Structure formats: structure tokens, C-alpha cells
């Protein structure tokens, strides 16, 4: 099992590079096709209209799979560490895994249900992905502190908690702003009252 886990070290790296490529490629195709404004579009906007919608859907689905694989690997690592030197209840690790997997399901929903076609389902998936993802990072940060110093350095714990704090700070205003506007189009007039809320939501969404 330990050899298998060491062999899975490439998965988190692949998750980050593949997901980044998904966002960048779909953004470039959407901008070149004239489907979105190049200035801070929603990530979902860049995956709404063909041909970029196909690219976005395929790549984000695979990102969701890689995310689930990464979280399960992390779960097994923490489980093994906890058996060696008990530092936390196993339920805490299991709850973290379940929330992470629910977030990955949310990513799959976002990928397969376009923003303008089925907005309610799309937004529900995005909410699952963001909220569960943020809670997952918080729980993993707590686990890191609990397993310090045997399995993690204090600096690593601080970095993980800082990322969690930034994620929390971004997701709250994003949800608040998104709840105040109705997304029914991709082109926005700067004179519209809701455009400020949309820009605020886009910034937090991209963070």
C-alpha cells in the first residue's frame, strides 16, 4: 500500500496542471471565438458555447476524477499515519474525504450542465464544488496541525491554513454577489446596475 501511495505522487501535480490547462484553453477558445469578454469572464462563461463547451466539459470531468483520486490518496495516507501514531479520530478524516468527493461531484455537474442551458443545476453544482472544497481544505489544514510535527512541518501547516483562509474569504462574497444577479446572457453592458455585482462575483470565482 505504501509503495502504491508513493506511486500516486504525480496525481496532485497532474490535477493542478490539467485543471489550469482546462481553464486557459477554454478561455482562449471562447475569447478568439468572440463568445466572452476577455476581461475577467466567469469560468463557466468560457464553457457555455460550442466549441469551447465541449473542451471545458471533457477537461473538467477529468479534473473531477483527478480530484477524487487525490483526495482518496490523501485519505489513505492520513489513515496510515494515524495508525502509526494516533493524532485524530478516523471519523474526522472520513468526513473530510466525503466532503471532498461531494465537491468533485459538484465539479462534474458544472462540467455537464451549461450555465445558460440549465442554470439552476449548474449553480447547484458550483455551490457544492466551492463550499465542499473550502470545507475540505479547512479540515485538511486542521489534520495537518494535529499531525504536526511528526508528519508535517509547522510551516507547511501555516501555508495550508493560509490557503484555506483565502478560500473562505473568496467564497463568501462570491455566493453573496451571485445570489443577487440572474445570469441569462454572456454579454454585459457596463451601464447595467448588476454589472458591478457580476464583476465582484467573477473576481472571487477566479480566485
PDB file of C-alpha atoms in Angstrom:
ATOM      1  CA  UNK A   1       0.000   0.000   0.000  1.00  0.00           C
ATOM      2  CA  UNK A   2       2.796   2.444   0.890  1.00  0.00           C
ATOM      3  CA  UNK A   3       4.511   1.753  -2.442  1.00  0.00           C
ATOM      4  CA  UNK A   4       1.212   2.380  -4.202  1.00  0.00           C
ATOM      5  CA  UNK A   5       0.746   5.683  -2.371  1.00  0.00           C
ATOM      6  CA  UNK A   6       4.250   6.826  -3.277  1.00  0.00           C
ATOM      7  CA  UNK A   7       3.432   5.988  -6.887  1.00  0.00           C
ATOM      8  CA  UNK A   8       0.402   8.302  -6.705  1.00  0.00           C
ATOM      9  CA  UNK A   9       2.522  11.392  -6.060  1.00  0.00           C
ATOM     10  CA  UNK A  10       2.050  12.507  -9.673  1.00  0.00           C
ATOM     11  CA  UNK A  11      -1.757  12.769  -9.301  1.00  0.00           C
ATOM     12  CA  UNK A  12      -1.920  16.121  -7.414  1.00  0.00           C
ATOM     13  CA  UNK A  13       0.572  17.600  -9.893  1.00  0.00           C
ATOM     14  CA  UNK A  14      -1.484  16.325 -12.818  1.00  0.00           C
ATOM     15  CA  UNK A  15      -4.674  17.675 -11.194  1.00  0.00           C
ATOM     16  CA  UNK A  16      -3.282  21.217 -10.973  1.00  0.00           C
ATOM     17  CA  UNK A  17      -1.713  21.267 -14.441  1.00  0.00           C
ATOM     18  CA  UNK A  18      -4.712  19.655 -16.165  1.00  0.00           C
ATOM     19  CA  UNK A  19      -7.254  21.938 -14.436  1.00  0.00           C
ATOM     20  CA  UNK A  20      -5.186  25.029 -15.222  1.00  0.00           C
ATOM     21  CA  UNK A  21      -4.971  23.926 -18.841  1.00  0.00           C
ATOM     22  CA  UNK A  22      -8.737  23.379 -18.923  1.00  0.00           C
ATOM     23  CA  UNK A  23      -9.444  26.933 -17.790  1.00  0.00           C
ATOM     24  CA  UNK A  24      -6.802  28.503 -20.040  1.00  0.00           C
ATOM     25  CA  UNK A  25      -7.681  26.566 -23.208  1.00  0.00           C
ATOM     26  CA  UNK A  26     -11.445  27.111 -22.879  1.00  0.00           C
ATOM     27  CA  UNK A  27     -10.815  30.810 -22.118  1.00  0.00           C
ATOM     28  CA  UNK A  28      -8.591  31.284 -25.172  1.00  0.00           C
ATOM     29  CA  UNK A  29     -11.045  29.489 -27.478  1.00  0.00           C
ATOM     30  CA  UNK A  30     -14.009  31.462 -26.083  1.00  0.00           C
ATOM     31  CA  UNK A  31     -12.214  34.812 -26.491  1.00  0.00           C
ATOM     32  CA  UNK A  32     -10.952  34.026 -30.012  1.00  0.00           C
ATOM     33  CA  UNK A  33     -14.467  32.913 -30.969  1.00  0.00           C
ATOM     34  CA  UNK A  34     -15.867  36.205 -29.668  1.00  0.00           C
ATOM     35  CA  UNK A  35     -18.150  34.483 -27.166  1.00  0.00           C
ATOM     36  CA  UNK A  36     -16.927  36.222 -23.980  1.00  0.00           C
ATOM     37  CA  UNK A  37     -15.363  39.479 -22.909  1.00  0.00           C
ATOM     38  CA  UNK A  38     -11.628  38.883 -22.353  1.00  0.00           C
ATOM     39  CA  UNK A  39     -11.731  40.876 -19.095  1.00  0.00           C
ATOM     40  CA  UNK A  40     -12.443  38.555 -16.121  1.00  0.00           C
ATOM     41  CA  UNK A  41     -15.200  36.330 -17.512  1.00  0.00           C
ATOM     42  CA  UNK A  42     -16.822  33.727 -15.298  1.00  0.00           C
ATOM     43  CA  UNK A  43     -15.000  30.422 -15.579  1.00  0.00           C
ATOM     44  CA  UNK A  44     -18.400  28.958 -16.500  1.00  0.00           C
ATOM     45  CA  UNK A  45     -18.857  31.553 -19.263  1.00  0.00           C
ATOM     46  CA  UNK A  46     -15.863  30.096 -21.079  1.00  0.00           C
ATOM     47  CA  UNK A  47     -17.545  26.686 -21.172  1.00  0.00           C
ATOM     48  CA  UNK A  48     -21.049  27.643 -22.247  1.00  0.00           C
ATOM     49  CA  UNK A  49     -20.939  27.930 -26.045  1.00  0.00           C
ATOM     50  CA  UNK A  50     -19.553  25.433 -28.585  1.00  0.00           C
ATOM     51  CA  UNK A  51     -16.778  24.654 -29.387  1.00  0.00           C
ATOM     52  CA  UNK A  52     -15.273  25.612 -26.013  1.00  0.00           C
ATOM     53  CA  UNK A  53     -18.144  23.958 -24.110  1.00  0.00           C
ATOM     54  CA  UNK A  54     -17.001  20.532 -25.331  1.00  0.00           C
ATOM     55  CA  UNK A  55     -13.397  21.213 -24.329  1.00  0.00           C
ATOM     56  CA  UNK A  56     -14.472  22.582 -20.941  1.00  0.00           C
ATOM     57  CA  UNK A  57     -16.814  19.688 -20.207  1.00  0.00           C
ATOM     58  CA  UNK A  58     -14.317  16.969 -21.127  1.00  0.00           C
ATOM     59  CA  UNK A  59     -11.384  18.502 -19.260  1.00  0.00           C
ATOM     60  CA  UNK A  60     -13.317  19.442 -16.098  1.00  0.00           C
ATOM     61  CA  UNK A  61     -14.829  15.954 -15.913  1.00  0.00           C
ATOM     62  CA  UNK A  62     -11.317  14.524 -15.894  1.00  0.00           C
ATOM     63  CA  UNK A  63     -10.288  17.150 -13.324  1.00  0.00           C
ATOM     64  CA  UNK A  64     -13.115  15.952 -11.072  1.00  0.00           C
ATOM     65  CA  UNK A  65     -11.809  12.383 -11.403  1.00  0.00           C
ATOM     66  CA  UNK A  66      -8.249  13.502 -10.608  1.00  0.00           C
ATOM     67  CA  UNK A  67      -9.549  15.486  -7.636  1.00  0.00           C
ATOM     68  CA  UNK A  68     -11.329  12.420  -6.272  1.00  0.00           C
ATOM     69  CA  UNK A  69      -8.182  10.301  -6.776  1.00  0.00           C
ATOM     70  CA  UNK A  70      -6.066  12.920  -4.983  1.00  0.00           C
ATOM     71  CA  UNK A  71      -8.467  13.113  -2.036  1.00  0.00           C
ATOM     72  CA  UNK A  72      -8.703   9.345  -1.685  1.00  0.00           C
ATOM     73  CA  UNK A  73      -4.902   9.079  -1.763  1.00  0.00           C
ATOM     74  CA  UNK A  74      -4.652  11.746   0.925  1.00  0.00           C
ATOM     75  CA  UNK A  75      -7.279   9.876   2.968  1.00  0.00           C
ATOM     76  CA  UNK A  76      -5.274   6.637   2.842  1.00  0.00           C
ATOM     77  CA  UNK A  77      -2.043   8.447   3.732  1.00  0.00           C
ATOM     78  CA  UNK A  78      -3.605  10.092   6.783  1.00  0.00           C
ATOM     79  CA  UNK A  79      -5.227   6.790   7.760  1.00  0.00           C
ATOM     80  CA  UNK A  80      -1.846   5.022   7.679  1.00  0.00           C
ATOM     81  CA  UNK A  81      -0.136   7.846   9.581  1.00  0.00           C
ATOM     82  CA  UNK A  82      -2.885   7.792  12.195  1.00  0.00           C
ATOM     83  CA  UNK A  83      -2.411   4.048  12.689  1.00  0.00           C
ATOM     84  CA  UNK A  84       1.302   4.569  13.259  1.00  0.00           C
ATOM     85  CA  UNK A  85       0.880   7.438  15.718  1.00  0.00           C
ATOM     86  CA  UNK A  86      -2.651   8.298  16.755  1.00  0.00           C
ATOM     87  CA  UNK A  87      -3.355  12.023  16.461  1.00  0.00           C
ATOM     88  CA  UNK A  88      -7.002  12.303  15.358  1.00  0.00           C
ATOM     89  CA  UNK A  89     -10.233  10.339  15.281  1.00  0.00           C
ATOM     90  CA  UNK A  90     -10.612   8.398  11.992  1.00  0.00           C
ATOM     91  CA  UNK A  91     -14.108   9.859  11.559  1.00  0.00           C
ATOM     92  CA  UNK A  92     -12.578  13.309  11.045  1.00  0.00           C
ATOM     93  CA  UNK A  93     -10.531  12.008   8.138  1.00  0.00           C
ATOM     94  CA  UNK A  94     -13.546  10.165   6.689  1.00  0.00           C
ATOM     95  CA  UNK A  95     -15.800  13.245   6.875  1.00  0.00           C
ATOM     96  CA  UNK A  96     -13.127  15.223   5.068  1.00  0.00           C
ATOM     97  CA  UNK A  97     -12.980  12.613   2.298  1.00  0.00           C
ATOM     98  CA  UNK A  98     -16.777  12.522   1.868  1.00  0.00           C
ATOM     99  CA  UNK A  99     -16.998  16.327   1.627  1.00  0.00           C
ATOM    100  CA  UNK A 100     -14.158  16.350  -0.882  1.00  0.00           C
ATOM    101  CA  UNK A 101     -15.846  13.728  -3.050  1.00  0.00           C
ATOM    102  CA  UNK A 102     -19.132  15.662  -2.941  1.00  0.00           C
ATOM    103  CA  UNK A 103     -17.197  18.694  -4.155  1.00  0.00           C
ATOM    104  CA  UNK A 104     -15.831  16.621  -7.051  1.00  0.00           C
ATOM    105  CA  UNK A 105     -19.377  15.571  -7.941  1.00  0.00           C
ATOM    106  CA  UNK A 106     -20.229  19.274  -7.987  1.00  0.00           C
ATOM    107  CA  UNK A 107     -17.404  19.819 -10.483  1.00  0.00           C
ATOM    108  CA  UNK A 108     -18.864  17.111 -12.688  1.00  0.00           C
ATOM    109  CA  UNK A 109     -22.269  18.782 -12.560  1.00  0.00           C
ATOM    110  CA  UNK A 110     -20.728  22.128 -13.539  1.00  0.00           C
ATOM    111  CA  UNK A 111     -18.945  20.471 -16.467  1.00  0.00           C
ATOM    112  CA  UNK A 112     -22.016  18.712 -17.850  1.00  0.00           C
ATOM    113  CA  UNK A 113     -24.791  21.255 -17.272  1.00  0.00           C
ATOM    114  CA  UNK A 114     -24.029  24.549 -19.020  1.00  0.00           C
ATOM    115  CA  UNK A 115     -24.571  27.874 -17.297  1.00  0.00           C
ATOM    116  CA  UNK A 116     -27.267  29.203 -19.649  1.00  0.00           C
ATOM    117  CA  UNK A 117     -28.928  25.876 -20.544  1.00  0.00           C
ATOM    118  CA  UNK A 118     -29.762  24.693 -17.013  1.00  0.00           C
ATOM    119  CA  UNK A 119     -28.641  27.492 -14.657  1.00  0.00           C
ATOM    120  CA  UNK A 120     -30.253  26.070 -11.518  1.00  0.00           C
ATOM    121  CA  UNK A 121     -28.454  22.719 -11.830  1.00  0.00           C
ATOM    122  CA  UNK A 122     -25.217  24.405 -12.887  1.00  0.00           C
ATOM    123  CA  UNK A 123     -25.297  26.814  -9.940  1.00  0.00           C
ATOM    124  CA  UNK A 124     -26.124  23.982  -7.562  1.00  0.00           C
ATOM    125  CA  UNK A 125     -23.081  22.064  -8.779  1.00  0.00           C
ATOM    126  CA  UNK A 126     -20.879  25.141  -8.440  1.00  0.00           C
ATOM    127  CA  UNK A 127     -22.135  25.692  -4.894  1.00  0.00           C
ATOM    128  CA  UNK A 128     -21.315  22.083  -3.992  1.00  0.00           C
ATOM    129  CA  UNK A 129     -17.864  22.340  -5.554  1.00  0.00           C
ATOM    130  CA  UNK A 130     -16.905  25.620  -3.908  1.00  0.00           C
ATOM    131  CA  UNK A 131     -18.393  25.134  -0.443  1.00  0.00           C
ATOM    132  CA  UNK A 132     -17.356  21.494  -0.042  1.00  0.00           C
ATOM    133  CA  UNK A 133     -13.939  22.307  -1.484  1.00  0.00           C
ATOM    134  CA  UNK A 134     -13.379  25.105   1.023  1.00  0.00           C
ATOM    135  CA  UNK A 135     -14.536  22.985   3.970  1.00  0.00           C
ATOM    136  CA  UNK A 136     -12.295  20.159   2.738  1.00  0.00           C
ATOM    137  CA  UNK A 137      -9.232  22.422   2.726  1.00  0.00           C
ATOM    138  CA  UNK A 138     -10.095  23.655   6.220  1.00  0.00           C
ATOM    139  CA  UNK A 139     -10.424  20.118   7.583  1.00  0.00           C
ATOM    140  CA  UNK A 140      -7.175  19.062   5.924  1.00  0.00           C
ATOM    141  CA  UNK A 141      -5.441  22.070   7.486  1.00  0.00           C
ATOM    142  CA  UNK A 142      -6.701  21.027  10.905  1.00  0.00           C
ATOM    143  CA  UNK A 143      -5.497  17.453  10.290  1.00  0.00           C
ATOM    144  CA  UNK A 144      -2.089  18.846   9.322  1.00  0.00           C
ATOM    145  CA  UNK A 145      -1.822  20.724  12.609  1.00  0.00           C
ATOM    146  CA  UNK A 146      -2.896  17.640  14.547  1.00  0.00           C
ATOM    147  CA  UNK A 147      -0.227  15.526  12.862  1.00  0.00           C
ATOM    148  CA  UNK A 148       2.497  18.133  13.371  1.00  0.00           C
ATOM    149  CA  UNK A 149       5.456  17.802  13.914  1.00  0.00           C
ATOM    150  CA  UNK A 150       5.775  14.079  13.142  1.00  0.00           C
ATOM    151  CA  UNK A 151       4.134  14.122   9.717  1.00  0.00           C
ATOM    152  CA  UNK A 152       4.132  17.807   8.777  1.00  0.00           C
ATOM    153  CA  UNK A 153       6.323  20.810   9.419  1.00  0.00           C
ATOM    154  CA  UNK A 154       4.737  23.832  11.087  1.00  0.00           C
ATOM    155  CA  UNK A 155       5.452  25.977   8.024  1.00  0.00           C
ATOM    156  CA  UNK A 156       3.513  23.523   5.848  1.00  0.00           C
ATOM    157  CA  UNK A 157       0.578  23.733   8.253  1.00  0.00           C
ATOM    158  CA  UNK A 158       0.657  27.536   8.136  1.00  0.00           C
ATOM    159  CA  UNK A 159       0.688  27.564   4.324  1.00  0.00           C
ATOM    160  CA  UNK A 160      -2.274  25.179   4.151  1.00  0.00           C
ATOM    161  CA  UNK A 161      -4.246  27.243   6.651  1.00  0.00           C
ATOM    162  CA  UNK A 162      -3.429  30.460   4.758  1.00  0.00           C
ATOM    163  CA  UNK A 163      -4.788  28.914   1.544  1.00  0.00           C
ATOM    164  CA  UNK A 164      -7.904  27.815   3.440  1.00  0.00           C
ATOM    165  CA  UNK A 165      -8.394  31.326   4.854  1.00  0.00           C
ATOM    166  CA  UNK A 166      -8.102  32.933   1.413  1.00  0.00           C
ATOM    167  CA  UNK A 167     -10.568  30.389   0.008  1.00  0.00           C
ATOM    168  CA  UNK A 168     -13.070  31.188   2.760  1.00  0.00           C
ATOM    169  CA  UNK A 169     -12.633  34.912   2.214  1.00  0.00           C
ATOM    170  CA  UNK A 170     -13.327  34.456  -1.521  1.00  0.00           C
ATOM    171  CA  UNK A 171     -16.264  32.050  -1.415  1.00  0.00           C
ATOM    172  CA  UNK A 172     -18.469  34.091   0.941  1.00  0.00           C
ATOM    173  CA  UNK A 173     -18.682  37.308  -1.152  1.00  0.00           C
ATOM    174  CA  UNK A 174     -18.870  35.212  -4.328  1.00  0.00           C
ATOM    175  CA  UNK A 175     -22.025  33.460  -3.109  1.00  0.00           C
ATOM    176  CA  UNK A 176     -23.473  36.725  -1.791  1.00  0.00           C
ATOM    177  CA  UNK A 177     -22.944  38.590  -5.076  1.00  0.00           C
ATOM    178  CA  UNK A 178     -24.057  35.672  -7.262  1.00  0.00           C
ATOM    179  CA  UNK A 179     -27.319  35.385  -5.333  1.00  0.00           C
ATOM    180  CA  UNK A 180     -28.184  38.974  -6.226  1.00  0.00           C
ATOM    181  CA  UNK A 181     -27.884  38.664 -10.007  1.00  0.00           C
ATOM    182  CA  UNK A 182     -29.521  36.498 -12.646  1.00  0.00           C
ATOM    183  CA  UNK A 183     -27.151  35.051 -15.255  1.00  0.00           C
ATOM    184  CA  UNK A 184     -29.106  34.853 -18.505  1.00  0.00           C
ATOM    185  CA  UNK A 185     -26.507  36.112 -21.004  1.00  0.00           C
ATOM    186  CA  UNK A 186     -22.779  36.336 -21.661  1.00  0.00           C
ATOM    187  CA  UNK A 187     -22.576  39.945 -22.894  1.00  0.00           C
ATOM    188  CA  UNK A 188     -22.981  42.683 -20.283  1.00  0.00           C
ATOM    189  CA  UNK A 189     -23.465  46.436 -20.669  1.00  0.00           C
ATOM    190  CA  UNK A 190     -21.271  48.495 -18.295  1.00  0.00           C
ATOM    191  CA  UNK A 191     -24.279  50.775 -17.625  1.00  0.00           C
ATOM    192  CA  UNK A 192     -26.350  47.945 -16.172  1.00  0.00           C
ATOM    193  CA  UNK A 193     -26.835  48.115 -12.411  1.00  0.00           C
ATOM    194  CA  UNK A 194     -25.946  44.452 -11.893  1.00  0.00           C
ATOM    195  CA  UNK A 195     -22.620  44.643 -13.739  1.00  0.00           C
ATOM    196  CA  UNK A 196     -20.713  45.675 -10.575  1.00  0.00           C
ATOM    197  CA  UNK A 197     -22.046  42.666  -8.689  1.00  0.00           C
ATOM    198  CA  UNK A 198     -21.131  40.427 -11.597  1.00  0.00           C
ATOM    199  CA  UNK A 199     -17.548  41.718 -11.734  1.00  0.00           C
ATOM    200  CA  UNK A 200     -17.220  41.168  -7.974  1.00  0.00           C
ATOM    201  CA  UNK A 201     -18.508  37.628  -8.375  1.00  0.00           C
ATOM    202  CA  UNK A 202     -16.125  36.953 -11.275  1.00  0.00           C
ATOM    203  CA  UNK A 203     -13.099  38.107  -9.275  1.00  0.00           C
ATOM    204  CA  UNK A 204     -13.956  35.844  -6.328  1.00  0.00           C
ATOM    205  CA  UNK A 205     -14.848  32.981  -8.698  1.00  0.00           C
ATOM    206  CA  UNK A 206     -11.446  33.231 -10.393  1.00  0.00           C
ATOM    207  CA  UNK A 207      -9.683  33.342  -7.009  1.00  0.00           C
TER     208      UNK A 207
END
